[in-house]
Tab-separated table of C-alpha atoms in Angstrom:
chain	number	residue	atom	x	y	z
P	164	MET	CA	98.500	80.789	101.421
P	165	LYS	CA	96.975	79.730	105.192
P	166	LYS	CA	93.593	79.514	105.208
P	167	GLU	CA	93.737	78.504	108.350
P	168	VAL	CA	94.807	81.985	110.017
P	169	ARG	CA	93.376	84.559	107.405
P	170	ARG	CA	91.177	85.085	104.644
P	171	ALA	CA	92.044	84.863	101.183
P	172	ILE	CA	90.660	87.793	99.007
P	173	ILE	CA	91.586	88.355	94.760
P	174	ALA	CA	90.718	92.216	93.826
P	175	GLY	CA	90.594	93.301	90.381
P	176	ASN	CA	91.964	96.780	89.429
P	177	TRP	CA	90.688	97.941	86.512
P	178	LYS	CA	92.573	101.147	86.427
P	179	MET	CA	90.864	103.612	83.812
P	180	ASN	CA	89.282	101.080	81.876
P	181	MET	CA	85.492	100.319	81.727
P	182	THR	CA	82.833	102.918	81.564
P	183	PRO	CA	79.472	102.169	83.496
P	184	SER	CA	77.747	100.315	80.858
P	185	ALA	CA	80.920	97.674	80.248
P	186	ALA	CA	81.125	97.457	84.108
P	187	LYS	CA	77.562	97.124	84.621
P	188	GLU	CA	78.124	93.391	82.384
P	189	ALA	CA	81.232	92.433	84.019
P	190	ILE	CA	80.081	92.456	87.394
P	191	GLY	CA	77.103	90.920	85.947
P	192	LYS	CA	79.013	87.646	84.456
P	193	THR	CA	82.063	87.813	86.887
P	194	ALA	CA	79.595	87.564	90.068
P	195	GLU	CA	77.616	85.156	87.924
P	196	LEU	CA	81.031	82.757	87.718
P	197	THR	CA	82.017	83.299	90.714
P	198	LYS	CA	78.563	82.676	92.847
P	199	ASP	CA	79.572	79.389	94.025
P	200	MET	CA	83.437	79.961	95.054
P	201	ASN	CA	83.445	80.984	98.621
P	202	GLY	CA	86.922	79.768	99.197
P	203	CYS	CA	87.941	83.537	98.979
P	204	ASP	CA	86.475	87.623	98.914
P	205	VAL	CA	86.094	88.503	95.543
P	206	ILE	CA	86.880	92.964	95.367
P	207	LEU	CA	86.601	94.869	91.754
P	208	CYS	CA	88.463	97.753	91.895
P	209	VAL	CA	86.722	99.866	89.652
P	210	PRO	CA	87.191	103.961	88.522
P	211	PHE	CA	85.130	106.303	90.187
P	212	VAL	CA	82.226	107.479	87.523
P	213	ASP	CA	81.870	103.270	87.533
P	214	ILE	CA	81.362	103.379	91.074
P	215	PRO	CA	76.805	103.733	90.958
P	216	ALA	CA	76.501	101.404	88.178
P	217	ALA	CA	79.038	98.452	90.304
P	218	VAL	CA	77.218	98.870	93.689
P	219	GLU	CA	73.871	98.012	91.723
P	220	ALA	CA	75.763	95.033	89.459
P	221	ALA	CA	77.056	93.694	92.850
P	222	LYS	CA	74.185	94.173	94.880
P	223	GLY	CA	73.330	90.245	96.407
P	224	THR	CA	76.427	88.545	94.899
P	225	ASN	CA	79.566	88.059	95.936
P	226	VAL	CA	81.066	90.515	94.301
P	227	LYS	CA	82.691	93.475	96.644
P	228	ILE	CA	83.794	96.981	94.997
P	229	GLY	CA	86.259	99.409	95.933
P	230	ALA	CA	87.779	102.671	94.910
P	231	GLN	CA	91.138	102.688	93.090
P	232	ASN	CA	92.016	106.409	95.162
P	233	VAL	CA	90.603	108.757	97.865
P	234	HIS	CA	92.100	112.082	99.306
P	235	PHE	CA	93.470	112.507	103.017
P	236	GLU	CA	90.959	115.172	103.715
P	237	LYS	CA	87.579	114.919	104.386
P	238	LYS	CA	86.520	117.705	102.403
P	239	GLY	CA	87.754	121.228	100.958
P	240	ALA	CA	89.267	122.925	97.836
P	241	PHE	CA	90.803	119.739	96.202
P	242	THR	CA	89.714	119.681	92.741
P	243	GLY	CA	89.106	116.229	90.541
P	244	GLU	CA	89.694	114.438	94.552
P	245	ILE	CA	87.028	112.204	96.404
P	246	ALA	CA	87.114	111.557	99.919
P	247	GLY	CA	86.682	108.849	102.418
P	248	ASP	CA	82.779	109.850	103.374
P	249	MET	CA	81.767	110.508	99.445
P	250	LEU	CA	83.022	106.741	98.801
P	251	VAL	CA	81.017	104.594	101.494
P	252	GLU	CA	77.828	106.846	100.906
P	253	CYS	CA	78.324	105.481	97.332
P	254	GLY	CA	78.240	101.786	98.776
P	255	ILE	CA	82.151	101.413	98.370
P	256	GLU	CA	83.861	98.667	100.916
P	257	TYR	CA	87.334	99.149	99.669
P	258	VAL	CA	90.265	101.520	98.655
P	259	ILE	CA	93.723	101.005	96.921
P	260	ILE	CA	96.214	103.179	98.021
P	261	GLY	CA	99.444	104.091	96.448
P	262	HIS	CA	99.728	101.951	93.295
P	263	SER	CA	102.718	101.623	91.721
P	264	GLU	CA	101.534	104.194	88.697
P	265	ARG	CA	100.533	106.629	91.514
P	266	ARG	CA	103.278	106.889	92.991
P	267	GLN	CA	104.868	107.033	89.039
P	268	TYR	CA	102.901	109.186	87.539
P	269	PHE	CA	100.553	111.663	90.277
P	270	GLY	CA	103.610	112.476	92.589
P	271	GLU	CA	102.597	109.744	95.343
P	272	THR	CA	104.582	109.259	98.372
P	273	ASP	CA	105.033	106.906	101.187
P	274	LYS	CA	104.123	110.070	103.365
P	275	THR	CA	100.526	110.790	101.107
P	276	VAL	CA	100.195	106.643	101.984
P	277	ASN	CA	100.111	106.878	105.314
P	278	LEU	CA	97.979	109.819	105.091
P	279	ARG	CA	95.602	108.573	103.121
P	280	THR	CA	95.441	105.271	104.618
P	281	LYS	CA	94.248	106.810	108.100
P	282	ALA	CA	91.602	108.743	106.146
P	283	ALA	CA	90.360	106.113	104.670
P	284	LEU	CA	90.384	103.545	107.766
P	285	GLU	CA	88.683	106.278	109.481
P	286	ALA	CA	85.813	106.590	106.965
P	287	GLY	CA	85.084	102.961	107.984
P	288	LEU	CA	86.534	102.154	104.721
P	289	LYS	CA	89.100	98.655	104.028
P	290	VAL	CA	92.586	99.316	102.255
P	291	ILE	CA	94.577	97.570	100.050
P	292	LEU	CA	97.966	99.255	100.403
P	293	CYS	CA	100.377	98.824	97.396
P	294	LEU	CA	104.425	98.641	98.446
P	295	GLY	CA	107.297	97.416	96.078
P	296	GLU	CA	110.804	98.200	94.629
P	297	VAL	CA	111.714	99.512	91.283
P	298	LEU	CA	113.444	96.948	89.069
P	299	GLU	CA	117.543	98.902	89.377
P	300	GLU	CA	116.256	98.850	93.617
P	301	ARG	CA	116.044	94.247	92.697
P	302	GLU	CA	118.527	94.607	90.432
P	303	ALA	CA	121.150	96.386	93.456
P	304	GLY	CA	119.983	93.705	96.271
P	305	ILE	CA	118.366	96.237	98.343
P	306	THR	CA	114.477	94.592	97.923
P	307	SER	CA	114.416	93.518	101.710
P	308	GLU	CA	115.587	97.529	102.641
P	309	ILE	CA	113.262	99.498	100.170
P	310	VAL	CA	110.018	97.144	101.032
P	311	SER	CA	110.716	96.943	104.577
P	312	MET	CA	111.261	100.971	104.691
P	313	GLN	CA	107.941	101.347	102.503
P	314	THR	CA	105.514	99.377	105.102
P	315	LYS	CA	107.123	100.672	108.202
P	316	LEU	CA	106.818	104.241	106.456
P	317	ASP	CA	103.026	103.577	104.841
P	318	LEU	CA	101.630	102.135	108.492
P	319	ALA	CA	102.946	104.432	110.897
P	320	GLY	CA	100.629	105.164	113.491
P	321	LEU	CA	98.766	102.673	112.273
P	322	SER	CA	96.974	100.393	115.444
P	323	ALA	CA	96.721	96.968	115.801
P	324	GLU	CA	93.559	97.316	115.403
P	325	ASP	CA	93.275	99.458	112.404
P	326	MET	CA	95.541	96.087	110.754
P	327	LYS	CA	92.345	93.795	111.080
P	328	ASN	CA	91.048	96.405	108.040
P	329	VAL	CA	94.351	96.384	106.332
P	330	ILE	CA	95.550	94.125	103.848
P	331	ILE	CA	98.815	94.404	101.640
P	332	ALA	CA	99.877	94.076	97.937
P	333	TYR	CA	103.389	93.094	97.721
P	334	GLU	CA	103.839	95.031	94.056
P	335	PRO	CA	107.512	94.918	92.426
P	336	VAL	CA	107.304	97.782	89.792
P	337	TRP	CA	109.188	95.914	87.336
P	338	ALA	CA	106.484	93.551	86.925
P	339	ILE	CA	103.502	96.430	86.571
P	340	GLY	CA	101.777	95.966	82.939
P	341	THR	CA	105.118	94.526	81.394
P	342	GLY	CA	104.250	90.615	81.608
P	343	LEU	CA	107.133	90.256	83.621
P	344	THR	CA	106.165	88.521	86.877
P	345	ALA	CA	108.168	87.329	90.544
P	346	THR	CA	108.500	83.908	90.483
P	347	PRO	CA	106.551	82.035	92.997
P	348	GLU	CA	109.994	81.720	94.881
P	349	GLN	CA	110.530	85.412	94.533
P	350	ALA	CA	107.002	86.697	95.426
P	351	GLU	CA	107.085	84.871	98.697
P	352	GLU	CA	110.525	85.881	99.988
P	353	VAL	CA	109.132	89.836	99.612
P	354	CYS	CA	105.631	88.814	101.592
P	355	ALA	CA	107.494	86.811	104.109
P	356	ILE	CA	110.192	89.360	104.491
P	357	ILE	CA	106.649	92.259	105.207
P	358	ARG	CA	105.230	90.099	107.169
P	359	ASN	CA	108.162	90.483	109.109
P	360	VAL	CA	108.555	93.335	109.517
P	361	ILE	CA	104.479	94.007	110.631
P	362	ALA	CA	105.609	91.170	113.148
P	363	GLY	CA	107.701	93.614	114.337
P	364	LEU	CA	105.867	96.919	114.277
P	365	TYR	CA	102.478	95.092	115.969
P	366	SER	CA	102.736	91.488	117.403
P	367	GLU	CA	103.104	87.843	115.228
P	368	GLU	CA	99.777	87.308	116.108
P	369	VAL	CA	98.633	90.455	114.120
P	370	ALA	CA	101.488	89.900	111.169
P	371	GLU	CA	99.586	86.190	111.059
P	372	GLY	CA	96.484	87.462	110.932
P	373	VAL	CA	96.936	90.825	108.297
P	374	THR	CA	96.173	89.584	104.187
P	375	ILE	CA	99.348	90.100	102.416
P	376	GLN	CA	98.247	89.832	98.253
P	377	TYR	CA	100.947	89.480	95.270
P	378	GLY	CA	100.294	92.125	92.501
P	379	GLY	CA	102.793	92.244	89.904
P	380	SER	CA	101.340	90.653	86.369
P	381	MET	CA	99.416	87.931	88.707
P	382	ASN	CA	96.647	86.210	85.884
P	383	GLU	CA	95.081	82.807	85.051
P	384	GLY	CA	98.101	80.580	84.516
P	385	ASN	CA	100.764	82.021	87.367
P	386	ALA	CA	98.004	82.217	90.101
P	387	ALA	CA	98.039	78.311	91.183
P	388	ALA	CA	101.610	78.411	92.111
P	389	LEU	CA	102.001	81.729	93.393
P	390	LEU	CA	98.613	81.514	95.902
P	391	SER	CA	100.558	78.138	96.868
P	392	LYS	CA	103.123	79.759	98.634
P	393	VAL	CA	102.957	80.183	102.735
P	394	ASN	CA	102.690	84.164	102.878
P	395	ILE	CA	101.052	84.891	99.402
P	396	ASP	CA	97.393	85.096	100.803
P	397	GLY	CA	95.641	86.763	97.242
P	398	GLY	CA	96.378	88.790	93.765
P	399	LEU	CA	95.568	92.631	93.091
P	400	ILE	CA	95.220	91.586	89.501
P	401	GLY	CA	94.957	94.021	86.556
P	402	GLY	CA	94.363	93.424	82.532
P	403	ALA	CA	93.036	89.910	83.631
P	404	SER	CA	90.253	91.457	85.762
P	405	LEU	CA	88.765	92.838	82.790
P	406	VAL	CA	88.175	89.799	81.446
P	407	PRO	CA	85.403	88.074	83.668
P	408	GLU	CA	86.505	84.017	82.209
P	409	LYS	CA	90.557	85.118	82.896
P	410	PHE	CA	89.658	86.402	86.340
P	411	VAL	CA	87.487	83.459	87.276
P	412	GLN	CA	90.146	81.341	86.903
P	413	ILE	CA	92.347	83.085	89.352
P	414	VAL	CA	89.430	83.155	91.629
P	415	GLU	CA	88.923	79.591	91.510
P	416	ALA	CA	92.990	78.830	91.684
P	417	ALA	CA	92.471	80.554	95.318
P	418	GLN	CA	89.262	77.984	96.464
P	419	ALA	CA	92.142	75.286	96.780
């Protein structure tokens, strides 16, 4: 992390877990355990049905609430989708876009990621934009090419001003939910590549200001080693974020 330049951010992605009552309890515990930890931002991204309970439970605490997806149109005949303005009116600050599970199971592409990102920013949301390579791409030695291409396509048309509200989450797809984790050196290498691409698209100053998280099975055991790297500014946490006692250990590692 490079805290003198950019803010460390630890975000939890609850995926399809937690009922509203369970969300209220978990957020209450997380808020209590992290109340004196001011060295990074803490975000929990919850299922749509949990949003009212989550926002209420987080009120007055240092925990911020995010959503897990947003549609690229403001309104219309898009059954099951949620617009940015709807999220904002519900009290949401952040939204995850382009998670590997959305890409793998629900047809998300770099084009739709770009459209969703623009719509979210227009609505006043801050974006956690996910990208990363699959195992076959890493084994073929084309990780750099893949993440560079994703970064360029996903950020197409965004201004330098827009980038102040974009967080990048590097998520090697082969490490999501598998228990496998990139080594700190592997994760640092790719995060540095992403930052270099952003510098080429905008400027060194813009690139230095962008928070880049690591999101491949970061947990309480490996967080400190990953977060010790210069270009890793936080984590997008899956399973460990569902257990406040584990999640708080990751937040604690980001205080250093």
